[in-house]
């Protein structure tokens, strides 16, 4: 497991806002062949700035993670929202989830009409009695006062080219690019948000770990907020987000120790790669991956330090 960023808990009793984001983990060359690293860094910085503004303005951790993820969904470089990976039929089927430290959660799978799937996930949390809705209609999204688009809004020329190349077996399918954020707000609340187009050339109707609470997305004030990226099937089988949380909560291990144990036992054993961003309500934070590379960034309320990795 490689560590991009690690933060110790804040001084005892002190609450500092913290924001971590990711733009996917995977084979570096596949994603960077699409655009220069500088463009990814700028995209990550824009997302970090948006989430940070929310936290500085005193908004909740849930507001901040949604603000950051929306920016990445709107940026066609990342595998979420516009510019998401395509199914083998050439369609964009988007998954997203949000959760806060009080255990409130919302998710959508196979979303095609909400311009920002992360806001559709938040609407499920705030406006329904449910946790996960599959294939929400355009009418439903509009009824939640969300901006809606035609499904081809999400399809970009470079993703179509990528799909063609994968289907012709000229390149291996990319297993990266999902976006996510975790945050602590000024009141000590935590939240996570994750959004993805899934795997390039995935089957129509396939749902990955992103939309599944406990697998790719999880938050609890009693343990951690975490957002995952990587080979979704392994993250589902290993219930990776919750596995790290349970090790922190019941095992009493550090975030780094818990994350390392989960990577060893649930990912390495399955031959799977990916990355995680996670933090505790006490301010311990970790960006880790076992893939070649990971796009990520952090803003640390202590000293106003921020950095992006691409
Ligand atoms: N975890 C995502 C999925 O399986 C893919 C990714 O992170 O790139 O849908």
mmCIF file of C-alpha atoms and ligand atoms in Angstrom:
data_model
loop_
_atom_site.group_PDB
_atom_site.id
_atom_site.type_symbol
_atom_site.label_atom_id
_atom_site.label_comp_id
_atom_site.label_asym_id
_atom_site.label_seq_id
_atom_site.Cartn_x
_atom_site.Cartn_y
_atom_site.Cartn_z
ATOM 1 C CA UNK A 1 0.000 0.000 0.000
ATOM 2 C CA UNK A 2 1.333 3.453 -0.951
ATOM 3 C CA UNK A 3 0.534 6.519 1.123
ATOM 4 C CA UNK A 4 0.074 9.866 -0.646
ATOM 5 C CA UNK A 5 -0.897 11.806 2.466
ATOM 6 C CA UNK A 6 -1.214 11.054 6.149
ATOM 7 C CA UNK A 7 -2.391 13.376 8.912
ATOM 8 C CA UNK A 8 -2.290 12.802 12.647
ATOM 9 C CA UNK A 9 -5.388 13.609 14.754
ATOM 10 C CA UNK A 10 -5.865 17.284 15.676
ATOM 11 C CA UNK A 11 -4.733 18.412 19.119
ATOM 12 C CA UNK A 12 -7.006 17.025 21.829
ATOM 13 C CA UNK A 13 -10.491 18.542 21.739
ATOM 14 C CA UNK A 14 -9.670 20.788 18.794
ATOM 15 C CA UNK A 15 -11.884 20.603 15.708
ATOM 16 C CA UNK A 16 -10.359 21.626 12.385
ATOM 17 C CA UNK A 17 -12.108 21.350 9.020
ATOM 18 C CA UNK A 18 -10.332 18.931 6.682
ATOM 19 C CA UNK A 19 -11.151 17.942 3.097
ATOM 20 C CA UNK A 20 -9.744 15.062 1.038
ATOM 21 C CA UNK A 21 -10.672 14.391 -2.587
ATOM 22 C CA UNK A 22 -9.816 11.776 -5.195
ATOM 23 C CA UNK A 23 -10.137 11.551 -8.949
ATOM 24 C CA UNK A 24 -9.592 7.816 -9.264
ATOM 25 C CA UNK A 25 -6.787 5.304 -8.911
ATOM 26 C CA UNK A 26 -5.335 3.090 -11.574
ATOM 27 C CA UNK A 27 -2.723 2.632 -14.256
ATOM 28 C CA UNK A 28 -1.175 6.043 -14.707
ATOM 29 C CA UNK A 29 -0.627 5.826 -18.452
ATOM 30 C CA UNK A 30 -4.229 5.063 -19.377
ATOM 31 C CA UNK A 31 -5.674 8.221 -17.885
ATOM 32 C CA UNK A 32 -2.728 10.459 -18.665
ATOM 33 C CA UNK A 33 -2.825 9.409 -22.317
ATOM 34 C CA UNK A 34 -6.122 11.288 -22.488
ATOM 35 C CA UNK A 35 -4.808 14.630 -21.234
ATOM 36 C CA UNK A 36 -1.803 16.223 -19.644
ATOM 37 C CA UNK A 37 -1.271 15.789 -15.900
ATOM 38 C CA UNK A 38 -1.501 19.533 -15.511
ATOM 39 C CA UNK A 39 -5.156 19.521 -16.565
ATOM 40 C CA UNK A 40 -5.922 16.859 -13.961
ATOM 41 C CA UNK A 41 -4.128 18.890 -11.310
ATOM 42 C CA UNK A 42 -6.147 21.971 -12.214
ATOM 43 C CA UNK A 43 -9.384 19.963 -12.076
ATOM 44 C CA UNK A 44 -8.485 18.566 -8.658
ATOM 45 C CA UNK A 45 -7.546 22.027 -7.386
ATOM 46 C CA UNK A 46 -10.894 23.465 -8.586
ATOM 47 C CA UNK A 47 -12.745 20.734 -6.693
ATOM 48 C CA UNK A 48 -10.646 21.282 -3.582
ATOM 49 C CA UNK A 49 -11.298 25.040 -3.725
ATOM 50 C CA UNK A 50 -15.033 24.508 -4.053
ATOM 51 C CA UNK A 51 -15.232 22.138 -1.083
ATOM 52 C CA UNK A 52 -12.918 24.315 0.976
ATOM 53 C CA UNK A 53 -15.079 27.417 0.320
ATOM 54 C CA UNK A 54 -18.078 25.534 1.677
ATOM 55 C CA UNK A 55 -16.206 24.558 4.844
ATOM 56 C CA UNK A 56 -14.746 28.026 5.366
ATOM 57 C CA UNK A 57 -18.271 29.482 5.020
ATOM 58 C CA UNK A 58 -19.368 27.218 7.874
ATOM 59 C CA UNK A 59 -21.356 24.784 5.723
ATOM 60 C CA UNK A 60 -21.693 21.121 6.640
ATOM 61 C CA UNK A 61 -19.329 18.320 5.671
ATOM 62 C CA UNK A 62 -22.109 16.994 3.421
ATOM 63 C CA UNK A 63 -22.316 20.364 1.636
ATOM 64 C CA UNK A 64 -18.544 20.390 1.178
ATOM 65 C CA UNK A 65 -18.199 16.875 -0.250
ATOM 66 C CA UNK A 66 -21.105 17.487 -2.653
ATOM 67 C CA UNK A 67 -19.570 20.814 -3.761
ATOM 68 C CA UNK A 68 -16.216 19.151 -4.469
ATOM 69 C CA UNK A 69 -17.686 16.148 -6.272
ATOM 70 C CA UNK A 70 -19.971 18.329 -8.444
ATOM 71 C CA UNK A 71 -16.910 20.134 -9.815
ATOM 72 C CA UNK A 72 -15.296 16.805 -10.743
ATOM 73 C CA UNK A 73 -18.554 15.523 -12.289
ATOM 74 C CA UNK A 74 -18.741 18.651 -14.469
ATOM 75 C CA UNK A 75 -15.117 18.232 -15.584
ATOM 76 C CA UNK A 76 -15.015 15.835 -18.587
ATOM 77 C CA UNK A 77 -11.525 14.560 -17.670
ATOM 78 C CA UNK A 78 -12.812 12.524 -14.740
ATOM 79 C CA UNK A 79 -14.843 9.315 -14.828
ATOM 80 C CA UNK A 80 -18.018 10.786 -13.310
ATOM 81 C CA UNK A 81 -20.815 12.945 -14.678
ATOM 82 C CA UNK A 82 -19.917 14.388 -18.098
ATOM 83 C CA UNK A 83 -16.998 12.417 -19.537
ATOM 84 C CA UNK A 84 -17.778 9.259 -17.559
ATOM 85 C CA UNK A 85 -16.654 5.833 -18.760
ATOM 86 C CA UNK A 86 -19.103 4.152 -21.117
ATOM 87 C CA UNK A 87 -20.789 0.764 -21.046
ATOM 88 C CA UNK A 88 -20.082 -1.673 -23.849
ATOM 89 C CA UNK A 89 -23.210 -0.323 -25.576
ATOM 90 C CA UNK A 90 -21.726 3.195 -25.498
ATOM 91 C CA UNK A 91 -24.132 4.539 -22.872
ATOM 92 C CA UNK A 92 -23.268 6.400 -19.672
ATOM 93 C CA UNK A 93 -24.780 4.774 -16.567
ATOM 94 C CA UNK A 94 -23.778 6.719 -13.491
ATOM 95 C CA UNK A 95 -23.578 5.657 -9.841
ATOM 96 C CA UNK A 96 -23.219 7.978 -6.835
ATOM 97 C CA UNK A 97 -23.616 7.882 -3.065
ATOM 98 C CA UNK A 98 -23.459 10.228 -0.084
ATOM 99 C CA UNK A 99 -23.449 9.537 3.655
ATOM 100 C CA UNK A 100 -23.016 11.643 6.774
ATOM 101 C CA UNK A 101 -21.718 10.854 10.237
ATOM 102 C CA UNK A 102 -25.242 10.434 11.612
ATOM 103 C CA UNK A 103 -25.668 7.426 9.356
ATOM 104 C CA UNK A 104 -27.973 9.138 6.862
ATOM 105 C CA UNK A 105 -27.290 7.816 3.359
ATOM 106 C CA UNK A 106 -28.534 8.195 -0.204
ATOM 107 C CA UNK A 107 -27.459 6.642 -3.491
ATOM 108 C CA UNK A 108 -28.401 6.261 -7.140
ATOM 109 C CA UNK A 109 -27.345 3.589 -9.608
ATOM 110 C CA UNK A 110 -27.693 3.579 -13.404
ATOM 111 C CA UNK A 111 -28.534 7.295 -13.274
ATOM 112 C CA UNK A 112 -28.938 8.857 -16.737
ATOM 113 C CA UNK A 113 -30.775 12.169 -16.406
ATOM 114 C CA UNK A 114 -29.628 14.106 -13.333
ATOM 115 C CA UNK A 115 -26.818 16.370 -14.506
ATOM 116 C CA UNK A 116 -25.025 15.816 -11.190
ATOM 117 C CA UNK A 117 -25.566 12.269 -9.915
ATOM 118 C CA UNK A 118 -24.136 13.251 -6.517
ATOM 119 C CA UNK A 119 -27.063 15.655 -6.063
ATOM 120 C CA UNK A 120 -29.493 12.887 -7.010
ATOM 121 C CA UNK A 121 -27.899 10.721 -4.302
ATOM 122 C CA UNK A 122 -28.301 13.581 -1.842
ATOM 123 C CA UNK A 123 -31.943 13.974 -2.879
ATOM 124 C CA UNK A 124 -32.534 10.286 -2.099
ATOM 125 C CA UNK A 125 -31.069 10.960 1.361
ATOM 126 C CA UNK A 126 -33.075 14.128 1.984
ATOM 127 C CA UNK A 127 -36.314 13.601 0.069
ATOM 128 C CA UNK A 128 -37.122 9.879 0.265
ATOM 129 C CA UNK A 129 -37.439 7.127 2.857
ATOM 130 C CA UNK A 130 -35.009 5.019 0.855
ATOM 131 C CA UNK A 131 -31.247 4.629 0.559
ATOM 132 C CA UNK A 132 -30.698 3.422 -3.041
ATOM 133 C CA UNK A 133 -32.728 4.126 -6.172
ATOM 134 C CA UNK A 134 -31.901 2.448 -9.491
ATOM 135 C CA UNK A 135 -32.515 4.230 -12.813
ATOM 136 C CA UNK A 136 -34.183 7.371 -11.444
ATOM 137 C CA UNK A 137 -36.321 8.915 -14.211
ATOM 138 C CA UNK A 138 -35.917 12.435 -15.593
ATOM 139 C CA UNK A 139 -39.281 13.334 -14.044
ATOM 140 C CA UNK A 140 -38.142 12.184 -10.615
ATOM 141 C CA UNK A 141 -34.929 14.208 -10.848
ATOM 142 C CA UNK A 142 -36.839 17.291 -12.018
ATOM 143 C CA UNK A 143 -39.283 16.784 -9.146
ATOM 144 C CA UNK A 144 -36.296 17.015 -6.799
ATOM 145 C CA UNK A 145 -35.489 20.395 -8.452
ATOM 146 C CA UNK A 146 -32.311 19.021 -9.984
ATOM 147 C CA UNK A 147 -30.910 20.108 -13.357
ATOM 148 C CA UNK A 148 -31.642 17.366 -15.892
ATOM 149 C CA UNK A 149 -29.966 16.569 -19.227
ATOM 150 C CA UNK A 150 -30.417 14.151 -22.106
ATOM 151 C CA UNK A 151 -28.296 10.995 -21.614
ATOM 152 C CA UNK A 152 -25.925 11.897 -24.458
ATOM 153 C CA UNK A 153 -24.794 14.983 -22.477
ATOM 154 C CA UNK A 154 -22.485 12.626 -20.541
ATOM 155 C CA UNK A 155 -20.920 11.004 -23.627
ATOM 156 C CA UNK A 156 -17.685 12.625 -24.825
ATOM 157 C CA UNK A 157 -15.605 11.882 -27.928
ATOM 158 C CA UNK A 158 -12.565 10.790 -25.929
ATOM 159 C CA UNK A 159 -14.589 8.258 -23.931
ATOM 160 C CA UNK A 160 -16.107 6.914 -27.157
ATOM 161 C CA UNK A 161 -12.601 6.523 -28.574
ATOM 162 C CA UNK A 162 -11.464 4.819 -25.365
ATOM 163 C CA UNK A 163 -14.399 2.418 -25.552
ATOM 164 C CA UNK A 164 -13.663 1.612 -29.215
ATOM 165 C CA UNK A 165 -10.024 0.904 -28.374
ATOM 166 C CA UNK A 166 -10.961 -1.331 -25.449
ATOM 167 C CA UNK A 167 -13.529 -3.242 -27.492
ATOM 168 C CA UNK A 168 -10.975 -3.743 -30.260
ATOM 169 C CA UNK A 169 -8.560 -4.887 -27.500
ATOM 170 C CA UNK A 170 -5.981 -2.319 -28.462
ATOM 171 C CA UNK A 171 -5.707 -1.285 -24.816
ATOM 172 C CA UNK A 172 -6.625 -2.950 -21.530
ATOM 173 C CA UNK A 173 -9.863 -1.659 -19.974
ATOM 174 C CA UNK A 174 -9.213 1.249 -17.641
ATOM 175 C CA UNK A 175 -10.192 0.523 -14.064
ATOM 176 C CA UNK A 176 -9.880 4.018 -12.740
ATOM 177 C CA UNK A 177 -11.209 7.536 -12.585
ATOM 178 C CA UNK A 178 -14.063 7.538 -10.076
ATOM 179 C CA UNK A 179 -14.248 10.712 -7.990
ATOM 180 C CA UNK A 180 -14.957 11.245 -4.304
ATOM 181 C CA UNK A 181 -14.544 13.440 -1.260
ATOM 182 C CA UNK A 182 -14.556 13.145 2.539
ATOM 183 C CA UNK A 183 -14.672 16.054 4.978
ATOM 184 C CA UNK A 184 -14.844 17.199 8.579
ATOM 185 C CA UNK A 185 -16.736 20.446 9.145
ATOM 186 C CA UNK A 186 -16.323 23.120 11.817
ATOM 187 C CA UNK A 187 -18.756 21.275 14.119
ATOM 188 C CA UNK A 188 -16.824 18.019 13.822
ATOM 189 C CA UNK A 189 -19.373 16.390 11.495
ATOM 190 C CA UNK A 190 -18.072 14.027 8.803
ATOM 191 C CA UNK A 191 -19.432 12.996 5.400
ATOM 192 C CA UNK A 192 -18.448 11.209 2.203
ATOM 193 C CA UNK A 193 -19.524 11.427 -1.439
ATOM 194 C CA UNK A 194 -18.482 9.222 -4.375
ATOM 195 C CA UNK A 195 -19.500 9.362 -8.049
ATOM 196 C CA UNK A 196 -18.562 7.267 -11.092
ATOM 197 C CA UNK A 197 -19.338 6.057 -14.576
ATOM 198 C CA UNK A 198 -18.078 2.623 -13.523
ATOM 199 C CA UNK A 199 -15.634 0.523 -15.536
ATOM 200 C CA UNK A 200 -14.945 1.090 -19.235
ATOM 201 C CA UNK A 201 -16.978 -1.378 -21.336
ATOM 202 C CA UNK A 202 -18.916 -2.666 -18.337
ATOM 203 C CA UNK A 203 -22.131 -4.579 -18.987
ATOM 204 C CA UNK A 204 -25.293 -2.521 -19.283
ATOM 205 C CA UNK A 205 -26.980 -2.539 -15.871
ATOM 206 C CA UNK A 206 -23.791 -3.299 -13.919
ATOM 207 C CA UNK A 207 -23.683 -1.509 -10.543
ATOM 208 C CA UNK A 208 -20.310 -1.020 -8.861
ATOM 209 C CA UNK A 209 -19.155 -0.373 -5.319
ATOM 210 C CA UNK A 210 -19.641 3.409 -5.492
ATOM 211 C CA UNK A 211 -23.412 3.252 -5.033
ATOM 212 C CA UNK A 212 -23.249 0.555 -2.362
ATOM 213 C CA UNK A 213 -23.082 1.922 1.165
ATOM 214 C CA UNK A 214 -20.308 0.149 3.059
ATOM 215 C CA UNK A 215 -18.474 -0.942 -0.102
ATOM 216 C CA UNK A 216 -17.280 2.184 -1.946
ATOM 217 C CA UNK A 217 -18.786 4.823 0.323
ATOM 218 C CA UNK A 218 -19.283 4.914 4.107
ATOM 219 C CA UNK A 219 -19.413 7.459 6.937
ATOM 220 C CA UNK A 220 -20.011 7.267 10.673
ATOM 221 C CA UNK A 221 -19.230 9.690 13.483
ATOM 222 C CA UNK A 222 -18.147 6.591 15.454
ATOM 223 C CA UNK A 223 -15.401 5.587 13.041
ATOM 224 C CA UNK A 224 -14.492 7.189 9.709
ATOM 225 C CA UNK A 225 -15.753 8.760 6.496
ATOM 226 C CA UNK A 226 -14.306 6.951 3.461
ATOM 227 C CA UNK A 227 -14.601 7.086 -0.321
ATOM 228 C CA UNK A 228 -13.100 4.341 -2.498
ATOM 229 C CA UNK A 229 -11.979 3.922 -6.088
ATOM 230 C CA UNK A 230 -10.751 0.867 -7.931
ATOM 231 C CA UNK A 231 -11.947 -2.513 -9.088
ATOM 232 C CA UNK A 232 -15.496 -2.309 -7.815
ATOM 233 C CA UNK A 233 -16.293 -5.997 -7.643
ATOM 234 C CA UNK A 234 -13.454 -6.577 -5.139
ATOM 235 C CA UNK A 235 -14.515 -3.553 -3.095
ATOM 236 C CA UNK A 236 -18.034 -5.010 -2.925
ATOM 237 C CA UNK A 237 -16.845 -8.505 -2.014
ATOM 238 C CA UNK A 238 -14.533 -7.141 0.674
ATOM 239 C CA UNK A 239 -17.034 -4.454 1.817
ATOM 240 C CA UNK A 240 -13.897 -2.352 1.877
ATOM 241 C CA UNK A 241 -15.212 0.980 3.207
ATOM 242 C CA UNK A 242 -16.953 -0.627 6.144
ATOM 243 C CA UNK A 243 -14.110 -3.050 6.760
ATOM 244 C CA UNK A 244 -11.723 -0.144 7.376
ATOM 245 C CA UNK A 245 -14.356 1.569 9.546
ATOM 246 C CA UNK A 246 -14.933 -1.562 11.633
ATOM 247 C CA UNK A 247 -11.202 -2.037 12.236
ATOM 248 C CA UNK A 248 -10.987 1.566 13.495
ATOM 249 C CA UNK A 249 -14.106 1.311 15.630
ATOM 250 C CA UNK A 250 -13.865 -2.150 17.129
ATOM 251 C CA UNK A 251 -10.205 -2.984 16.661
ATOM 252 C CA UNK A 252 -8.975 0.322 17.998
ATOM 253 C CA UNK A 253 -6.220 0.457 15.376
ATOM 254 C CA UNK A 254 -5.021 3.675 13.772
ATOM 255 C CA UNK A 255 -6.554 4.690 10.461
ATOM 256 C CA UNK A 256 -3.318 3.777 8.706
ATOM 257 C CA UNK A 257 -3.071 0.383 10.416
ATOM 258 C CA UNK A 258 -6.724 -0.387 9.678
ATOM 259 C CA UNK A 259 -6.420 0.646 6.049
ATOM 260 C CA UNK A 260 -3.272 -1.417 5.575
ATOM 261 C CA UNK A 261 -4.939 -4.508 7.057
ATOM 262 C CA UNK A 262 -7.966 -4.110 4.789
ATOM 263 C CA UNK A 263 -5.773 -3.682 1.693
ATOM 264 C CA UNK A 264 -3.806 -6.793 2.649
ATOM 265 C CA UNK A 265 -6.787 -8.961 3.467
ATOM 266 C CA UNK A 266 -9.528 -7.752 1.161
ATOM 267 C CA UNK A 267 -7.783 -6.309 -1.909
ATOM 268 C CA UNK A 268 -4.367 -7.960 -2.283
ATOM 269 C CA UNK A 269 -5.893 -11.409 -1.782
ATOM 270 C CA UNK A 270 -8.266 -10.747 -4.653
ATOM 271 C CA UNK A 271 -5.520 -9.362 -6.864
ATOM 272 C CA UNK A 272 -7.407 -6.072 -6.944
ATOM 273 C CA UNK A 273 -6.126 -2.517 -7.006
ATOM 274 C CA UNK A 274 -7.589 0.831 -6.039
ATOM 275 C CA UNK A 275 -7.386 3.703 -3.620
ATOM 276 C CA UNK A 276 -9.101 5.185 -0.582
ATOM 277 C CA UNK A 277 -9.454 8.564 1.083
ATOM 278 C CA UNK A 278 -10.546 8.448 4.703
ATOM 279 C CA UNK A 279 -10.649 10.528 7.866
ATOM 280 C CA UNK A 280 -11.814 10.236 11.457
ATOM 281 C CA UNK A 281 -13.886 12.885 13.299
ATOM 282 C CA UNK A 282 -10.702 13.520 15.340
ATOM 283 C CA UNK A 283 -8.877 14.683 12.221
ATOM 284 C CA UNK A 284 -6.736 11.630 11.442
ATOM 285 C CA UNK A 285 -6.625 11.404 7.624
ATOM 286 C CA UNK A 286 -5.133 9.110 4.985
ATOM 287 C CA UNK A 287 -4.909 8.984 1.200
ATOM 288 C CA UNK A 288 -3.699 5.527 0.157
ATOM 289 C CA UNK A 289 -3.636 3.293 -2.916
ATOM 290 C CA UNK A 290 -2.154 0.037 -4.152
ATOM 291 C CA UNK A 291 -2.556 0.939 -7.833
ATOM 292 C CA UNK A 292 0.223 2.499 -9.929
ATOM 293 C CA UNK A 293 -1.144 5.968 -9.387
ATOM 294 C CA UNK A 294 -3.937 7.942 -7.811
ATOM 295 C CA UNK A 295 -5.383 11.380 -8.494
ATOM 296 C CA UNK A 296 -6.083 13.056 -5.163
ATOM 297 C CA UNK A 297 -5.848 16.213 -3.112
ATOM 298 C CA UNK A 298 -6.249 17.504 0.415
ATOM 299 C CA UNK A 299 -6.913 20.718 2.272
ATOM 300 C CA UNK A 300 -5.914 20.783 5.872
ATOM 301 C CA UNK A 301 -7.544 23.462 8.055
ATOM 302 C CA UNK A 302 -4.348 23.528 10.139
ATOM 303 C CA UNK A 303 -2.219 26.190 8.530
ATOM 304 C CA UNK A 304 -4.395 26.244 5.424
ATOM 305 C CA UNK A 305 -2.160 23.737 3.640
ATOM 306 C CA UNK A 306 -3.394 22.121 0.413
ATOM 307 C CA UNK A 307 -1.870 19.866 -2.237
ATOM 308 C CA UNK A 308 -2.987 17.880 -5.270
ATOM 309 C CA UNK A 309 -1.464 14.698 -6.718
ATOM 310 C CA UNK A 310 -1.681 13.747 -10.418
HETATM 311 N N1 LIG B 1 -14.982 1.615 -8.349
HETATM 312 C C1 LIG B 1 -15.583 2.009 -9.605
HETATM 313 C C2 LIG B 1 -16.548 0.942 -10.045
HETATM 314 O O1 LIG B 1 -16.229 -0.213 -9.911
HETATM 315 C C3 LIG B 1 -14.602 2.247 -10.686
HETATM 316 C C4 LIG B 1 -13.486 3.180 -10.339
HETATM 317 O O2 LIG B 1 -13.230 3.467 -9.186
HETATM 318 O O3 LIG B 1 -12.841 3.655 -11.259
HETATM 319 O O4 LIG B 1 -17.575 1.263 -10.590
#
